[in-house]
Amino acid sequence: MTAPIIITADMGKTDQAWANGLRRAHFPVARNFVDAHITLFHHLPPSHLPEIKSRMVALVADYPAPVAHLADVMLMGSAVAFRIDSPELLSLREELADAFRGLLIPQDEASPKLHITVQNKVEPPVAKALHAHLSSTFRPRPLVISGLSAHYYRGGPWEQIGRWAFRG
């Protein structure tokens, strides 16, 4: 297996449905291969799958679901996303990053800006218009984080490896 492994945080069912709806409505159809997601790691080596799985199992067994909030709407040039504020999720991610030290690509060595992308790779004026529209009604609110998932990245749709729910 040569496809890199992506690690994501899973949203609760209601939040996932909401984010997927926005993504279907605003993400370019030709590029919308995956559901809305919160990426924690972009590229882990598939040769370490047994260790990755065991660390995920242990992590979700040791911790309850992290508290998270949708904090604001972000404009990122040709993309629009919702910023997530969750010190607890970042702490769990840092624990995994420490365990995976030496396996991480430069992008994954840095602490991420947690977000859910609902539009990407559009002309900047299109992104700016969606940002203005979403910002006009946005109010910060809780976001349910239910677990962690691992996926193989093959350039298009992801292939799910596993999903692990937080205890409690």
mmCIF file of C-alpha atoms in Angstrom:
data_model
loop_
_atom_site.group_PDB
_atom_site.id
_atom_site.type_symbol
_atom_site.label_atom_id
_atom_site.label_comp_id
_atom_site.label_asym_id
_atom_site.label_seq_id
_atom_site.Cartn_x
_atom_site.Cartn_y
_atom_site.Cartn_z
ATOM 1 C CA MET A 1 0.000 0.000 0.000
ATOM 2 C CA THR A 2 1.526 3.324 -1.054
ATOM 3 C CA ALA A 3 -1.379 5.746 -0.544
ATOM 4 C CA PRO A 4 -0.732 8.234 2.283
ATOM 5 C CA ILE A 5 -2.985 8.200 5.332
ATOM 6 C CA ILE A 6 -5.084 11.226 6.322
ATOM 7 C CA ILE A 7 -6.339 11.599 9.899
ATOM 8 C CA THR A 8 -9.505 13.618 10.530
ATOM 9 C CA ALA A 9 -11.683 14.564 13.482
ATOM 10 C CA ASP A 10 -15.284 13.390 13.038
ATOM 11 C CA MET A 11 -18.214 15.714 13.602
ATOM 12 C CA GLY A 12 -21.469 14.676 15.235
ATOM 13 C CA LYS A 13 -24.257 13.627 12.832
ATOM 14 C CA THR A 14 -26.132 16.950 12.898
ATOM 15 C CA ASP A 15 -22.989 19.037 12.393
ATOM 16 C CA GLN A 16 -21.764 16.673 9.664
ATOM 17 C CA ALA A 17 -25.056 16.970 7.768
ATOM 18 C CA TRP A 18 -24.969 20.779 8.065
ATOM 19 C CA ALA A 19 -21.363 21.004 6.826
ATOM 20 C CA ASN A 20 -21.982 18.511 4.004
ATOM 21 C CA GLY A 21 -24.983 20.553 2.855
ATOM 22 C CA LEU A 22 -22.885 23.716 2.661
ATOM 23 C CA ARG A 23 -20.108 21.865 0.877
ATOM 24 C CA ARG A 24 -22.530 20.391 -1.699
ATOM 25 C CA ALA A 25 -24.038 23.834 -2.275
ATOM 26 C CA HIS A 26 -20.785 25.769 -2.650
ATOM 27 C CA PHE A 27 -17.840 23.488 -3.451
ATOM 28 C CA PRO A 28 -17.061 23.059 -7.175
ATOM 29 C CA VAL A 29 -18.787 19.802 -8.160
ATOM 30 C CA ALA A 30 -15.813 18.526 -10.193
ATOM 31 C CA ARG A 31 -13.570 18.808 -7.101
ATOM 32 C CA ASN A 32 -15.976 17.717 -4.373
ATOM 33 C CA PHE A 33 -14.751 14.141 -3.793
ATOM 34 C CA VAL A 34 -15.115 13.923 -0.007
ATOM 35 C CA ASP A 35 -17.514 14.923 2.745
ATOM 36 C CA ALA A 36 -16.834 17.960 4.902
ATOM 37 C CA HIS A 37 -14.011 17.170 7.315
ATOM 38 C CA ILE A 38 -11.547 18.481 9.889
ATOM 39 C CA THR A 39 -8.048 17.455 8.867
ATOM 40 C CA LEU A 40 -5.585 16.719 11.662
ATOM 41 C CA PHE A 41 -2.811 15.099 9.560
ATOM 42 C CA HIS A 42 -2.463 15.285 5.782
ATOM 43 C CA HIS A 43 0.105 12.577 5.076
ATOM 44 C CA LEU A 44 1.150 9.702 7.312
ATOM 45 C CA PRO A 45 3.075 6.760 5.830
ATOM 46 C CA PRO A 46 0.903 3.693 5.142
ATOM 47 C CA SER A 47 3.723 1.429 6.307
ATOM 48 C CA HIS A 48 2.893 2.566 9.863
ATOM 49 C CA LEU A 49 -0.803 1.658 9.709
ATOM 50 C CA PRO A 50 -0.724 -0.810 12.643
ATOM 51 C CA GLU A 51 0.859 1.830 14.916
ATOM 52 C CA ILE A 52 -1.539 4.537 13.670
ATOM 53 C CA LYS A 53 -4.548 2.331 14.418
ATOM 54 C CA SER A 54 -3.321 1.351 17.871
ATOM 55 C CA ARG A 55 -2.609 4.971 18.814
ATOM 56 C CA MET A 56 -6.072 6.054 17.617
ATOM 57 C CA VAL A 57 -7.739 3.271 19.623
ATOM 58 C CA ALA A 58 -5.800 4.225 22.757
ATOM 59 C CA LEU A 59 -6.393 7.954 22.372
ATOM 60 C CA VAL A 60 -10.177 7.763 22.011
ATOM 61 C CA ALA A 61 -10.359 5.254 24.878
ATOM 62 C CA ASP A 62 -8.425 7.576 27.194
ATOM 63 C CA TYR A 63 -10.328 10.814 26.484
ATOM 64 C CA PRO A 64 -13.895 12.056 26.231
ATOM 65 C CA ALA A 65 -14.925 14.002 23.131
ATOM 66 C CA PRO A 66 -13.115 17.344 23.030
ATOM 67 C CA VAL A 67 -15.088 20.547 23.435
ATOM 68 C CA ALA A 68 -15.156 22.554 20.204
ATOM 69 C CA HIS A 69 -16.821 25.689 18.827
ATOM 70 C CA LEU A 70 -17.345 27.155 15.399
ATOM 71 C CA ALA A 71 -15.603 30.479 15.932
ATOM 72 C CA ASP A 72 -15.993 32.426 12.689
ATOM 73 C CA VAL A 73 -16.088 32.313 8.898
ATOM 74 C CA MET A 74 -12.673 32.489 7.217
ATOM 75 C CA LEU A 75 -11.877 33.864 3.768
ATOM 76 C CA MET A 76 -8.725 32.250 2.380
ATOM 77 C CA GLY A 77 -8.297 33.766 -1.084
ATOM 78 C CA SER A 78 -10.181 31.269 -3.238
ATOM 79 C CA ALA A 79 -11.657 29.329 -0.301
ATOM 80 C CA VAL A 80 -14.173 29.763 2.500
ATOM 81 C CA ALA A 81 -14.101 27.782 5.739
ATOM 82 C CA PHE A 82 -15.399 27.805 9.292
ATOM 83 C CA ARG A 83 -12.671 28.222 11.904
ATOM 84 C CA ILE A 84 -12.836 25.813 14.812
ATOM 85 C CA ASP A 85 -11.714 26.743 18.292
ATOM 86 C CA SER A 86 -10.798 23.655 20.306
ATOM 87 C CA PRO A 87 -7.760 23.689 22.583
ATOM 88 C CA GLU A 88 -8.691 20.141 23.657
ATOM 89 C CA LEU A 89 -8.663 18.803 20.079
ATOM 90 C CA LEU A 90 -5.363 20.568 19.413
ATOM 91 C CA SER A 91 -3.931 18.981 22.567
ATOM 92 C CA LEU A 92 -5.018 15.503 21.414
ATOM 93 C CA ARG A 93 -3.558 16.196 17.986
ATOM 94 C CA GLU A 94 -0.280 17.293 19.601
ATOM 95 C CA GLU A 95 -0.164 14.024 21.529
ATOM 96 C CA LEU A 96 -0.460 12.139 18.233
ATOM 97 C CA ALA A 97 2.118 14.430 16.586
ATOM 98 C CA ASP A 98 4.585 13.636 19.373
ATOM 99 C CA ALA A 99 3.977 9.912 18.839
ATOM 100 C CA PHE A 100 4.430 10.268 15.068
ATOM 101 C CA ARG A 101 7.567 12.445 15.312
ATOM 102 C CA GLY A 102 9.911 11.517 12.483
ATOM 103 C CA LEU A 103 7.003 10.387 10.282
ATOM 104 C CA LEU A 104 5.478 13.820 9.707
ATOM 105 C CA ILE A 105 5.766 15.901 6.559
ATOM 106 C CA PRO A 106 6.525 19.620 7.135
ATOM 107 C CA GLN A 107 2.840 20.546 6.719
ATOM 108 C CA ASP A 108 1.932 18.180 9.571
ATOM 109 C CA GLU A 109 4.789 19.266 11.849
ATOM 110 C CA ALA A 110 3.141 22.665 12.357
ATOM 111 C CA SER A 111 0.100 23.075 14.583
ATOM 112 C CA PRO A 112 -2.957 23.295 12.314
ATOM 113 C CA LYS A 113 -5.584 25.995 12.068
ATOM 114 C CA LEU A 114 -8.606 23.759 12.582
ATOM 115 C CA HIS A 115 -11.354 24.417 10.042
ATOM 116 C CA ILE A 116 -14.118 22.987 7.858
ATOM 117 C CA THR A 117 -13.772 24.026 4.214
ATOM 118 C CA VAL A 118 -17.092 24.584 2.437
ATOM 119 C CA GLN A 119 -15.732 26.163 -0.752
ATOM 120 C CA ASN A 120 -12.321 25.966 -2.436
ATOM 121 C CA LYS A 121 -10.595 26.635 -5.748
ATOM 122 C CA VAL A 122 -13.081 29.252 -6.955
ATOM 123 C CA GLU A 123 -12.390 32.748 -8.240
ATOM 124 C CA PRO A 124 -11.622 35.122 -5.351
ATOM 125 C CA PRO A 125 -14.744 37.295 -5.981
ATOM 126 C CA VAL A 126 -16.921 34.153 -5.701
ATOM 127 C CA ALA A 127 -15.275 33.204 -2.404
ATOM 128 C CA LYS A 128 -15.576 36.781 -1.147
ATOM 129 C CA ALA A 129 -19.322 36.797 -1.919
ATOM 130 C CA LEU A 130 -19.899 33.502 -0.073
ATOM 131 C CA HIS A 131 -17.822 34.719 2.854
ATOM 132 C CA ALA A 132 -19.937 37.871 3.091
ATOM 133 C CA HIS A 133 -23.160 35.855 2.844
ATOM 134 C CA LEU A 134 -22.179 33.297 5.507
ATOM 135 C CA SER A 135 -20.689 35.963 7.785
ATOM 136 C CA SER A 136 -23.902 38.004 7.737
ATOM 137 C CA THR A 137 -25.805 35.323 9.666
ATOM 138 C CA PHE A 138 -23.006 33.482 11.459
ATOM 139 C CA ARG A 139 -23.065 33.170 15.226
ATOM 140 C CA PRO A 140 -20.400 31.210 17.130
ATOM 141 C CA ARG A 141 -21.770 27.912 18.378
ATOM 142 C CA PRO A 142 -20.716 24.543 19.774
ATOM 143 C CA LEU A 143 -19.475 21.876 17.375
ATOM 144 C CA VAL A 144 -19.695 18.210 18.297
ATOM 145 C CA ILE A 145 -16.510 16.184 17.798
ATOM 146 C CA SER A 146 -17.455 12.514 18.015
ATOM 147 C CA GLY A 147 -14.279 10.656 17.080
ATOM 148 C CA LEU A 148 -11.271 10.259 14.814
ATOM 149 C CA SER A 149 -10.976 8.657 11.376
ATOM 150 C CA ALA A 150 -8.186 7.450 9.119
ATOM 151 C CA HIS A 151 -8.401 7.406 5.318
ATOM 152 C CA TYR A 152 -6.194 6.472 2.390
ATOM 153 C CA TYR A 153 -5.681 9.369 -0.023
ATOM 154 C CA ARG A 154 -5.641 8.265 -3.662
ATOM 155 C CA GLY A 155 -6.083 11.603 -5.425
ATOM 156 C CA GLY A 156 -9.887 11.459 -5.514
ATOM 157 C CA PRO A 157 -12.393 10.011 -3.076
ATOM 158 C CA TRP A 158 -10.815 8.839 0.154
ATOM 159 C CA GLU A 159 -10.917 5.204 1.206
ATOM 160 C CA GLN A 160 -11.888 4.897 4.844
ATOM 161 C CA ILE A 161 -9.560 2.768 6.957
ATOM 162 C CA GLY A 162 -11.351 3.113 10.269
ATOM 163 C CA ARG A 163 -13.366 5.304 12.594
ATOM 164 C CA TRP A 164 -12.934 5.471 16.369
ATOM 165 C CA ALA A 165 -15.460 7.150 18.705
ATOM 166 C CA PHE A 166 -14.427 9.001 21.848
ATOM 167 C CA ARG A 167 -15.499 7.377 25.085
ATOM 168 C CA GLY A 168 -18.554 8.749 26.835
#
